[in-house]
Amino acid sequence: MKLPFLSILLLTLIPISMQAQNKANYDESKVPALVLPDPFVSEKGEVIRSKEDWEKVRKPEIFKLFEREVYGQIPRDFEDISFALAQENENPYPDLARLEEVDITVRRQGQSHTMRLNLFLPKKKSGSFPLILLINHRPMDPEGSLVDEAFWPVPELIKRGFATASFHAETVSPDDADRYQEGILNTLYPEQMEMADGMKAFGAWGWAAMRGMDYFEQHEKINAAKSVLVGHSRGGKTALWTSANDPRWAITYANESGCGGAALSRRKFGETVEIINSSFPHWFADNFRKYNGREESLLIDQHMLPGLIAPRAVYYASAKGDQWADPKGEFLSLKLGSRVYTDIYGQKIQFPEAFESITSPIHQKSVGYHIREGEHDLSWTDWEIFLEFVEKNL
Ligand code: GTR
């Protein structure tokens, strides 16, 4: 068939992401039969049952695989970190909260980088507060507003007695394939750009969350042992990898994090490894591209990620209208991943047999999940259901 000129023109104008979405599979009957790597068999073929063998042998093996083949390193070395209060008064909630806008400066090998952290502290209560940090991957508001309440409900969190903070991902690594190096990669860790397992934007955002934690730990008004890390979508993928690297987070919440986050790669439902690596070449380590169209050759899958966070609490959420992120794959990977909590750490966790039978949030000890109506977003409904879990688990 010959396409008329106008159709050809229109086709070339359809954004790449839409073309990718059209190429994706949404038919459950076309999902390959799942043969997943076993979290409880070591590389030497030993069966792992005890906490000791898990923590000394298998967990480090799985961590290394995710680090080398998927996300890349989060470098830990630097010479010096300092915190400077840049602003204290521009506060949209003067009756409720105090705002600290903090410049965090890190020095390494004669170079330095400064990132900005925005922290709201409850005004009406005394004592030290549990903390919720949101990885904010959305661009900074050109008008200068710090808070988009639909995404980051600061007044509600403050009223419930939390301190809450956020940083803009772009202050450490812009979310742009051509410019992601214009942050800590150029300033502090240039050698990472030469490595096939070097960090890219996700590693840089995770590094920034860890520097935020460095600030919370020395803050007299914050109870850092009760810290919650939250990310939506690309921020959710980052939150999971950050918490796998940094045990200081008591609860980790990945909202609708989909491919390369919660969802099982081998299901190839919605976004796939190949699609994500082509659309966002600046997110994962270069090595991850080896698995474009070859998910089966990965020695891990995403159900092995919660085990890197266990026994600390982990929470996933999906939306029914967000098929791109594969809600069923998100649920299954958490259900399978929760076996580290039960089989290794002895928690009592019960997930429903079938994804299709879920009618209400699954809030278990240390592991939680919900799925709601509606589209891809971090909404107040998500926050409200998640906060019930937090209040039970913190
Ligand atoms: C999409 C991307 C997803 C997800 C999402 C988001 O375009 O394909 O992996 O991360 O963006 O961050 O909202």
Tab-separated table of C-alpha atoms and ligand atoms in Angstrom:
chain	number	residue	atom	x	y	z
A	1	MET	CA	0.000	0.000	0.000
A	2	LYS	CA	1.231	3.458	-0.825
A	3	LEU	CA	0.628	6.080	1.877
A	4	PRO	CA	-0.480	9.526	0.757
A	5	PHE	CA	2.092	12.247	1.432
A	6	LEU	CA	0.020	13.778	4.272
A	7	SER	CA	-0.129	10.443	6.165
A	8	ILE	CA	3.626	10.020	5.814
A	9	LEU	CA	4.119	13.525	7.159
A	10	LEU	CA	1.771	12.894	10.085
A	11	LEU	CA	3.475	9.592	10.912
A	12	THR	CA	6.854	11.222	11.100
A	13	LEU	CA	5.398	13.849	13.420
A	14	ILE	CA	4.066	11.320	15.964
A	15	PRO	CA	6.423	11.552	18.951
A	16	ILE	CA	8.766	8.600	19.430
A	17	SER	CA	7.228	7.798	22.823
A	18	MET	CA	3.779	7.379	21.227
A	19	GLN	CA	5.207	5.144	18.532
A	20	ALA	CA	6.845	3.088	21.287
A	21	GLN	CA	3.570	2.874	23.207
A	22	ASN	CA	1.818	1.621	20.105
A	23	LYS	CA	4.488	-1.054	19.619
A	24	ALA	CA	4.098	-2.304	23.186
A	25	ASN	CA	2.141	-5.430	24.083
A	26	TYR	CA	-0.997	-5.029	26.201
A	27	ASP	CA	-2.397	-8.486	25.566
A	28	GLU	CA	-2.054	-10.791	28.585
A	29	SER	CA	-2.257	-13.869	26.338
A	30	LYS	CA	0.946	-12.746	24.577
A	31	VAL	CA	2.966	-12.416	27.804
A	32	PRO	CA	5.758	-15.027	27.735
A	33	ALA	CA	5.566	-17.879	30.266
A	34	LEU	CA	7.552	-16.613	33.232
A	35	VAL	CA	10.795	-18.358	34.074
A	36	LEU	CA	12.412	-16.158	36.715
A	37	PRO	CA	15.839	-16.372	38.350
A	38	ASP	CA	15.662	-17.832	41.860
A	39	PRO	CA	16.537	-15.339	44.617
A	40	PHE	CA	17.394	-18.225	46.928
A	41	VAL	CA	20.003	-20.046	44.851
A	42	SER	CA	23.502	-18.563	44.910
A	43	GLU	CA	25.813	-18.270	41.905
A	44	LYS	CA	27.589	-21.396	43.143
A	45	GLY	CA	24.277	-23.242	43.158
A	46	GLU	CA	23.844	-23.300	46.944
A	47	VAL	CA	20.351	-23.062	48.374
A	48	ILE	CA	20.104	-20.009	50.621
A	49	ARG	CA	17.901	-20.349	53.687
A	50	SER	CA	19.509	-18.566	56.635
A	51	LYS	CA	19.686	-14.853	57.335
A	52	GLU	CA	23.466	-15.155	57.508
A	53	ASP	CA	23.806	-16.760	54.063
A	54	TRP	CA	21.326	-14.273	52.643
A	55	GLU	CA	23.189	-11.241	53.980
A	56	LYS	CA	26.737	-12.528	53.384
A	57	VAL	CA	26.314	-14.380	50.093
A	58	ARG	CA	23.162	-13.956	48.076
A	59	LYS	CA	22.147	-10.374	48.786
A	60	PRO	CA	25.605	-9.008	47.778
A	61	GLU	CA	25.502	-11.123	44.594
A	62	ILE	CA	22.098	-9.735	43.630
A	63	PHE	CA	23.155	-6.183	44.511
A	64	LYS	CA	26.258	-6.475	42.287
A	65	LEU	CA	24.148	-7.694	39.363
A	66	PHE	CA	21.704	-4.801	39.639
A	67	GLU	CA	24.591	-2.378	40.014
A	68	ARG	CA	26.623	-3.705	37.093
A	69	GLU	CA	23.905	-4.695	34.639
A	70	VAL	CA	20.996	-2.327	35.360
A	71	TYR	CA	21.375	0.901	37.331
A	72	GLY	CA	25.092	1.595	37.573
A	73	GLN	CA	27.097	2.621	40.607
A	74	ILE	CA	26.235	5.237	43.181
A	75	PRO	CA	29.705	6.411	44.179
A	76	ARG	CA	30.200	6.868	47.898
A	77	ASP	CA	33.468	8.715	48.131
A	78	PHE	CA	33.876	12.442	48.646
A	79	GLU	CA	36.095	14.539	50.871
A	80	ASP	CA	33.720	16.911	52.482
A	81	ILE	CA	30.060	17.825	52.821
A	82	SER	CA	28.669	21.076	54.226
A	83	PHE	CA	25.199	22.492	54.773
A	84	ALA	CA	24.270	26.174	54.498
A	85	LEU	CA	20.860	27.643	55.205
A	86	ALA	CA	20.124	29.697	52.082
A	87	GLN	CA	16.565	30.864	52.877
A	88	GLU	CA	14.322	30.550	55.864
A	89	ASN	CA	11.439	32.889	55.209
A	90	GLU	CA	9.818	32.294	51.770
A	91	ASN	CA	7.219	30.002	53.264
A	92	PRO	CA	3.818	29.316	51.667
A	93	TYR	CA	2.491	27.892	54.992
A	94	PRO	CA	3.606	30.366	57.672
A	95	ASP	CA	1.064	29.106	60.234
A	96	LEU	CA	1.837	25.462	59.723
A	97	ALA	CA	5.469	25.046	58.850
A	98	ARG	CA	8.949	26.421	58.960
A	99	LEU	CA	10.898	26.147	55.711
A	100	GLU	CA	14.611	25.522	55.485
A	101	GLU	CA	16.110	25.880	52.024
A	102	VAL	CA	19.483	24.266	52.382
A	103	ASP	CA	22.469	24.333	50.068
A	104	ILE	CA	24.343	21.058	50.323
A	105	THR	CA	27.899	21.374	49.026
A	106	VAL	CA	30.042	18.340	48.391
A	107	ARG	CA	33.739	18.456	47.542
A	108	ARG	CA	35.806	15.822	45.798
A	109	GLN	CA	39.230	15.989	44.155
A	110	GLY	CA	39.379	19.769	44.076
A	111	GLN	CA	35.868	20.158	42.607
A	112	SER	CA	32.600	20.983	44.317
A	113	HIS	CA	28.895	20.745	43.620
A	114	THR	CA	25.983	22.414	45.405
A	115	MET	CA	22.457	21.046	45.415
A	116	ARG	CA	19.371	22.580	47.017
A	117	LEU	CA	17.138	20.769	49.497
A	118	ASN	CA	13.764	22.190	50.596
A	119	LEU	CA	12.670	21.067	54.040
A	120	PHE	CA	9.369	21.884	55.780
A	121	LEU	CA	9.168	21.320	59.542
A	122	PRO	CA	5.946	21.346	61.595
A	123	LYS	CA	5.632	24.534	63.597
A	124	LYS	CA	2.948	23.634	66.080
A	125	LYS	CA	4.515	20.497	67.459
A	126	SER	CA	7.667	20.011	69.444
A	127	GLY	CA	10.155	17.189	69.451
A	128	SER	CA	11.810	15.478	66.515
A	129	PHE	CA	9.755	14.486	63.498
A	130	PRO	CA	9.623	11.509	61.162
A	131	LEU	CA	10.671	12.599	57.685
A	132	ILE	CA	9.294	12.051	54.193
A	133	LEU	CA	11.644	12.844	51.287
A	134	LEU	CA	10.166	13.082	47.795
A	135	ILE	CA	12.481	12.726	44.815
A	136	ASN	CA	11.057	15.420	42.584
A	137	HIS	CA	11.886	14.618	38.971
A	138	ARG	CA	9.534	17.309	37.653
A	139	PRO	CA	11.165	20.480	36.336
A	140	MET	CA	11.443	23.487	38.625
A	141	ASP	CA	8.511	25.876	38.502
A	142	PRO	CA	9.529	28.903	36.396
A	143	GLU	CA	7.529	31.134	38.809
A	144	GLY	CA	9.696	29.838	41.641
A	145	SER	CA	6.970	27.984	43.570
A	146	LEU	CA	8.524	25.163	45.583
A	147	VAL	CA	5.416	23.079	46.031
A	148	ASP	CA	2.962	21.519	43.617
A	149	GLU	CA	0.460	20.366	46.241
A	150	ALA	CA	-1.185	17.843	43.912
A	151	PHE	CA	2.117	15.982	43.742
A	152	TRP	CA	3.714	16.915	47.071
A	153	PRO	CA	0.935	17.588	49.638
A	154	VAL	CA	3.083	19.496	52.113
A	155	PRO	CA	0.276	20.909	54.347
A	156	GLU	CA	-1.347	17.479	54.773
A	157	LEU	CA	1.954	15.833	55.632
A	158	ILE	CA	2.767	18.576	58.130
A	159	LYS	CA	-0.668	18.280	59.755
A	160	ARG	CA	-0.038	14.571	60.260
A	161	GLY	CA	3.175	15.356	62.111
A	162	PHE	CA	5.801	14.683	59.433
A	163	ALA	CA	8.663	16.870	58.368
A	164	THR	CA	8.885	16.701	54.596
A	165	ALA	CA	11.609	17.518	52.113
A	166	SER	CA	12.216	17.451	48.409
A	167	PHE	CA	14.941	18.245	45.911
A	168	HIS	CA	14.755	18.844	42.193
A	169	ALA	CA	16.493	16.074	40.309
A	170	GLU	CA	17.771	18.600	37.783
A	171	THR	CA	20.000	20.221	40.408
A	172	VAL	CA	22.195	17.097	40.355
A	173	SER	CA	21.538	15.651	36.883
A	174	PRO	CA	19.103	17.156	34.357
A	175	ASP	CA	16.502	14.716	33.051
A	176	ASP	CA	17.688	15.120	29.491
A	177	ALA	CA	19.683	12.712	27.332
A	178	ASP	CA	21.899	15.546	26.051
A	179	ARG	CA	22.437	17.312	29.369
A	180	TYR	CA	22.306	14.729	32.176
A	181	GLN	CA	26.064	15.152	32.710
A	182	GLU	CA	25.600	18.829	33.611
A	183	GLY	CA	25.568	18.162	37.333
A	184	ILE	CA	27.560	15.877	39.588
A	185	LEU	CA	28.810	13.779	36.657
A	186	ASN	CA	30.745	16.718	35.235
A	187	THR	CA	31.684	18.279	38.544
A	188	LEU	CA	32.363	15.412	40.967
A	189	TYR	CA	32.445	12.023	39.256
A	190	PRO	CA	33.569	12.417	35.618
A	191	GLU	CA	35.173	8.942	35.543
A	192	GLN	CA	31.697	7.409	35.884
A	193	MET	CA	30.940	8.493	32.321
A	194	GLU	CA	33.686	6.199	30.984
A	195	MET	CA	32.302	3.060	32.620
A	196	ALA	CA	29.729	0.617	31.254
A	197	ASP	CA	28.452	0.315	34.828
A	198	GLY	CA	28.858	4.017	35.600
A	199	MET	CA	25.994	5.981	37.060
A	200	LYS	CA	23.718	8.143	34.979
A	201	ALA	CA	20.711	10.219	36.024
A	202	PHE	CA	19.151	7.606	38.357
A	203	GLY	CA	22.425	7.087	40.192
A	204	ALA	CA	22.878	10.840	40.503
A	205	TRP	CA	19.357	11.353	41.875
A	206	GLY	CA	19.898	8.520	44.341
A	207	TRP	CA	23.190	10.093	45.406
A	208	ALA	CA	21.293	13.352	46.039
A	209	ALA	CA	18.699	11.589	48.221
A	210	MET	CA	21.587	10.152	50.232
A	211	ARG	CA	23.087	13.611	50.712
A	212	GLY	CA	19.668	14.768	51.902
A	213	MET	CA	19.788	11.950	54.451
A	214	ASP	CA	23.234	13.171	55.562
A	215	TYR	CA	21.561	16.473	56.389
A	216	PHE	CA	18.595	14.879	58.211
A	217	GLU	CA	20.887	12.735	60.348
A	218	GLN	CA	22.540	15.753	61.904
A	219	HIS	CA	19.299	17.774	62.258
A	220	GLU	CA	18.024	18.049	65.821
A	221	LYS	CA	14.372	18.332	64.725
A	222	ILE	CA	14.415	15.198	62.589
A	223	ASN	CA	14.130	11.613	63.692
A	224	ALA	CA	16.223	10.175	60.872
A	225	ALA	CA	15.606	6.602	62.007
A	226	LYS	CA	12.008	7.212	60.872
A	227	SER	CA	12.687	8.329	57.316
A	228	VAL	CA	10.526	7.574	54.304
A	229	LEU	CA	11.735	7.798	50.711
A	230	VAL	CA	9.094	8.434	48.034
A	231	GLY	CA	9.332	8.551	44.257
A	232	HIS	CA	6.828	8.459	41.445
A	233	SER	CA	7.508	6.693	38.161
A	234	ARG	CA	11.104	7.501	37.158
A	235	GLY	CA	11.474	8.830	40.718
A	236	GLY	CA	10.088	5.510	42.004
A	237	LYS	CA	12.674	3.511	40.053
A	238	THR	CA	15.290	5.772	41.632
A	239	ALA	CA	13.829	5.406	45.137
A	240	LEU	CA	14.122	1.617	44.950
A	241	TRP	CA	17.720	1.687	43.783
A	242	THR	CA	18.620	4.334	46.369
A	243	SER	CA	17.190	2.292	49.206
A	244	ALA	CA	18.995	-0.819	47.947
A	245	ASN	CA	22.208	1.218	48.314
A	246	ASP	CA	21.419	3.030	51.532
A	247	PRO	CA	19.904	1.241	54.535
A	248	ARG	CA	19.043	4.487	56.316
A	249	TRP	CA	15.499	4.598	54.836
A	250	ALA	CA	12.900	2.927	57.047
A	251	ILE	CA	10.205	2.865	54.348
A	252	THR	CA	10.574	3.070	50.569
A	253	TYR	CA	7.618	3.884	48.326
A	254	ALA	CA	7.750	3.426	44.541
A	255	ASN	CA	4.563	4.747	42.962
A	256	GLU	CA	3.757	3.438	39.481
A	257	SER	CA	7.442	2.847	38.829
A	258	GLY	CA	6.899	0.351	35.989
A	259	CYS	CA	9.675	-0.859	33.708
A	260	GLY	CA	13.097	-0.811	35.382
A	261	GLY	CA	11.353	-0.220	38.722
A	262	ALA	CA	8.657	-2.421	40.201
A	263	ALA	CA	7.552	-4.299	37.077
A	264	LEU	CA	8.994	-7.648	35.977
A	265	SER	CA	11.085	-7.073	32.836
A	266	ARG	CA	10.444	-10.584	31.489
A	267	ARG	CA	6.692	-9.939	31.130
A	268	LYS	CA	7.409	-7.396	28.359
A	269	PHE	CA	3.982	-5.884	29.025
A	270	GLY	CA	3.716	-2.160	28.273
A	271	GLU	CA	7.116	-0.472	28.350
A	272	THR	CA	10.043	-2.850	27.691
A	273	VAL	CA	13.773	-2.722	28.372
A	274	GLU	CA	14.428	-1.872	24.740
A	275	ILE	CA	11.842	0.902	24.658
A	276	ILE	CA	13.022	2.494	27.898
A	277	ASN	CA	16.700	2.364	26.928
A	278	SER	CA	15.922	3.933	23.563
A	279	SER	CA	13.655	6.678	24.900
A	280	PHE	CA	15.755	7.444	27.992
A	281	PRO	CA	19.392	6.519	27.259
A	282	HIS	CA	20.489	8.713	30.176
A	283	TRP	CA	18.752	6.808	33.002
A	284	PHE	CA	20.360	3.376	33.403
A	285	ALA	CA	23.948	2.129	33.104
A	286	ASP	CA	25.101	1.469	29.506
A	287	ASN	CA	25.258	-2.259	30.310
A	288	PHE	CA	21.469	-2.397	30.578
A	289	ARG	CA	21.252	-2.024	26.787
A	290	LYS	CA	22.681	-5.541	26.401
A	291	TYR	CA	19.242	-6.749	27.442
A	292	ASN	CA	17.238	-4.860	24.827
A	293	GLY	CA	14.918	-7.581	23.517
A	294	ARG	CA	16.934	-10.122	25.568
A	295	GLU	CA	15.333	-9.842	29.010
A	296	GLU	CA	15.669	-13.620	29.488
A	297	SER	CA	19.445	-13.376	29.571
A	298	LEU	CA	19.442	-11.139	32.661
A	299	LEU	CA	20.544	-13.099	35.729
A	300	ILE	CA	18.085	-11.060	37.803
A	301	ASP	CA	14.606	-9.620	37.424
A	302	GLN	CA	12.810	-6.911	39.346
A	303	HIS	CA	11.289	-9.323	41.893
A	304	MET	CA	14.798	-9.485	43.386
A	305	LEU	CA	14.864	-5.781	44.221
A	306	PRO	CA	12.650	-5.770	47.378
A	307	GLY	CA	15.039	-8.324	48.880
A	308	LEU	CA	17.812	-5.708	48.757
A	309	ILE	CA	15.628	-3.449	50.914
A	310	ALA	CA	14.350	-6.128	53.320
A	311	PRO	CA	13.721	-6.246	56.215
A	312	ARG	CA	12.999	-2.523	55.944
A	313	ALA	CA	9.507	-1.696	54.688
A	314	VAL	CA	8.717	-1.433	50.997
A	315	TYR	CA	5.555	-0.186	49.288
A	316	TYR	CA	4.399	-0.297	45.645
A	317	ALA	CA	1.346	1.270	44.055
A	318	SER	CA	-0.226	0.959	40.609
A	319	ALA	CA	-3.034	2.641	38.681
A	320	LYS	CA	-5.503	0.745	36.522
A	321	GLY	CA	-5.199	3.288	33.720
A	322	ASP	CA	-1.396	3.014	33.742
A	323	GLN	CA	-0.976	-0.141	31.667
A	324	TRP	CA	2.300	1.242	30.304
A	325	ALA	CA	3.787	0.523	33.764
A	326	ASP	CA	2.293	-3.026	33.869
A	327	PRO	CA	0.318	-3.042	37.155
A	328	LYS	CA	0.171	-6.843	37.200
A	329	GLY	CA	3.945	-7.074	36.755
A	330	GLU	CA	4.396	-4.569	39.604
A	331	PHE	CA	2.159	-6.605	41.897
A	332	LEU	CA	3.759	-9.945	40.988
A	333	SER	CA	7.274	-8.715	41.556
A	334	LEU	CA	6.358	-7.451	45.035
A	335	LYS	CA	4.501	-10.632	45.867
A	336	LEU	CA	7.503	-12.748	44.818
A	337	GLY	CA	9.944	-10.290	46.363
A	338	SER	CA	8.125	-10.446	49.697
A	339	ARG	CA	9.418	-14.013	50.078
A	340	VAL	CA	12.674	-12.559	51.409
A	341	TYR	CA	10.617	-10.978	54.199
A	342	THR	CA	8.845	-14.243	54.986
A	343	ASP	CA	11.432	-16.946	54.262
A	344	ILE	CA	14.526	-15.108	55.486
A	345	TYR	CA	13.227	-12.615	58.053
A	346	GLY	CA	10.270	-14.621	59.353
A	347	GLN	CA	7.585	-11.974	58.746
A	348	LYS	CA	4.009	-13.119	58.364
A	349	ILE	CA	2.877	-11.793	55.003
A	350	GLN	CA	-0.022	-12.949	52.922
A	351	PHE	CA	-0.694	-11.737	49.428
A	352	PRO	CA	-3.852	-12.603	47.500
A	353	GLU	CA	-3.431	-15.490	45.080
A	354	ALA	CA	-4.460	-13.558	41.987
A	355	PHE	CA	-3.830	-9.978	40.988
A	356	GLU	CA	-7.328	-9.847	39.510
A	357	SER	CA	-8.901	-10.531	42.912
A	358	ILE	CA	-7.472	-7.459	44.687
A	359	THR	CA	-10.281	-5.268	45.964
A	360	SER	CA	-8.554	-3.257	48.688
A	361	PRO	CA	-5.061	-2.142	49.699
A	362	ILE	CA	-2.753	-4.922	50.882
A	363	HIS	CA	-1.142	-3.558	54.022
A	364	GLN	CA	1.019	-6.181	55.651
A	365	LYS	CA	3.860	-5.928	58.111
A	366	SER	CA	6.685	-4.202	56.159
A	367	VAL	CA	5.212	-4.835	52.687
A	368	GLY	CA	2.324	-2.932	51.138
A	369	TYR	CA	0.583	-2.456	47.828
A	370	HIS	CA	-2.437	-0.699	46.406
A	371	ILE	CA	-3.988	-0.247	43.021
A	372	ARG	CA	-6.456	2.518	42.294
A	373	GLU	CA	-8.655	3.675	39.444
A	374	GLY	CA	-7.323	6.379	37.159
A	375	GLU	CA	-4.250	7.397	35.238
A	376	HIS	CA	-0.503	7.565	35.782
A	377	ASP	CA	0.122	10.088	38.571
A	378	LEU	CA	1.075	10.457	42.224
A	379	SER	CA	-2.280	11.640	43.533
A	380	TRP	CA	-3.705	12.508	46.929
A	381	THR	CA	-5.500	9.129	46.879
A	382	ASP	CA	-2.097	7.425	46.613
A	383	TRP	CA	-0.656	9.492	49.433
A	384	GLU	CA	-3.674	8.894	51.674
A	385	ILE	CA	-3.581	5.113	51.308
A	386	PHE	CA	0.205	5.033	51.615
A	387	LEU	CA	0.164	7.180	54.782
A	388	GLU	CA	-2.068	4.613	56.494
A	389	PHE	CA	0.665	2.064	55.808
A	390	VAL	CA	3.353	4.464	57.052
A	391	GLU	CA	1.505	5.157	60.260
A	392	LYS	CA	1.290	1.407	60.949
A	393	ASN	CA	4.894	0.623	59.990
A	394	LEU	CA	7.062	3.497	61.180
B	1	GTR	C1	7.489	7.507	30.892
B	1	GTR	C2	8.484	6.398	30.954
B	1	GTR	C3	8.252	5.593	32.196
B	1	GTR	C4	8.021	6.444	33.431
B	1	GTR	C5	7.326	7.754	33.152
B	1	GTR	C6	7.446	8.840	34.234
B	1	GTR	O1	7.540	8.231	29.743
B	1	GTR	O2	8.336	5.610	29.825
B	1	GTR	O3	9.279	4.663	32.399
B	1	GTR	O4	9.155	6.614	34.159
B	1	GTR	O5	7.728	8.346	31.988
B	1	GTR	O6	8.483	9.032	34.844
B	1	GTR	O7	6.423	9.511	34.447
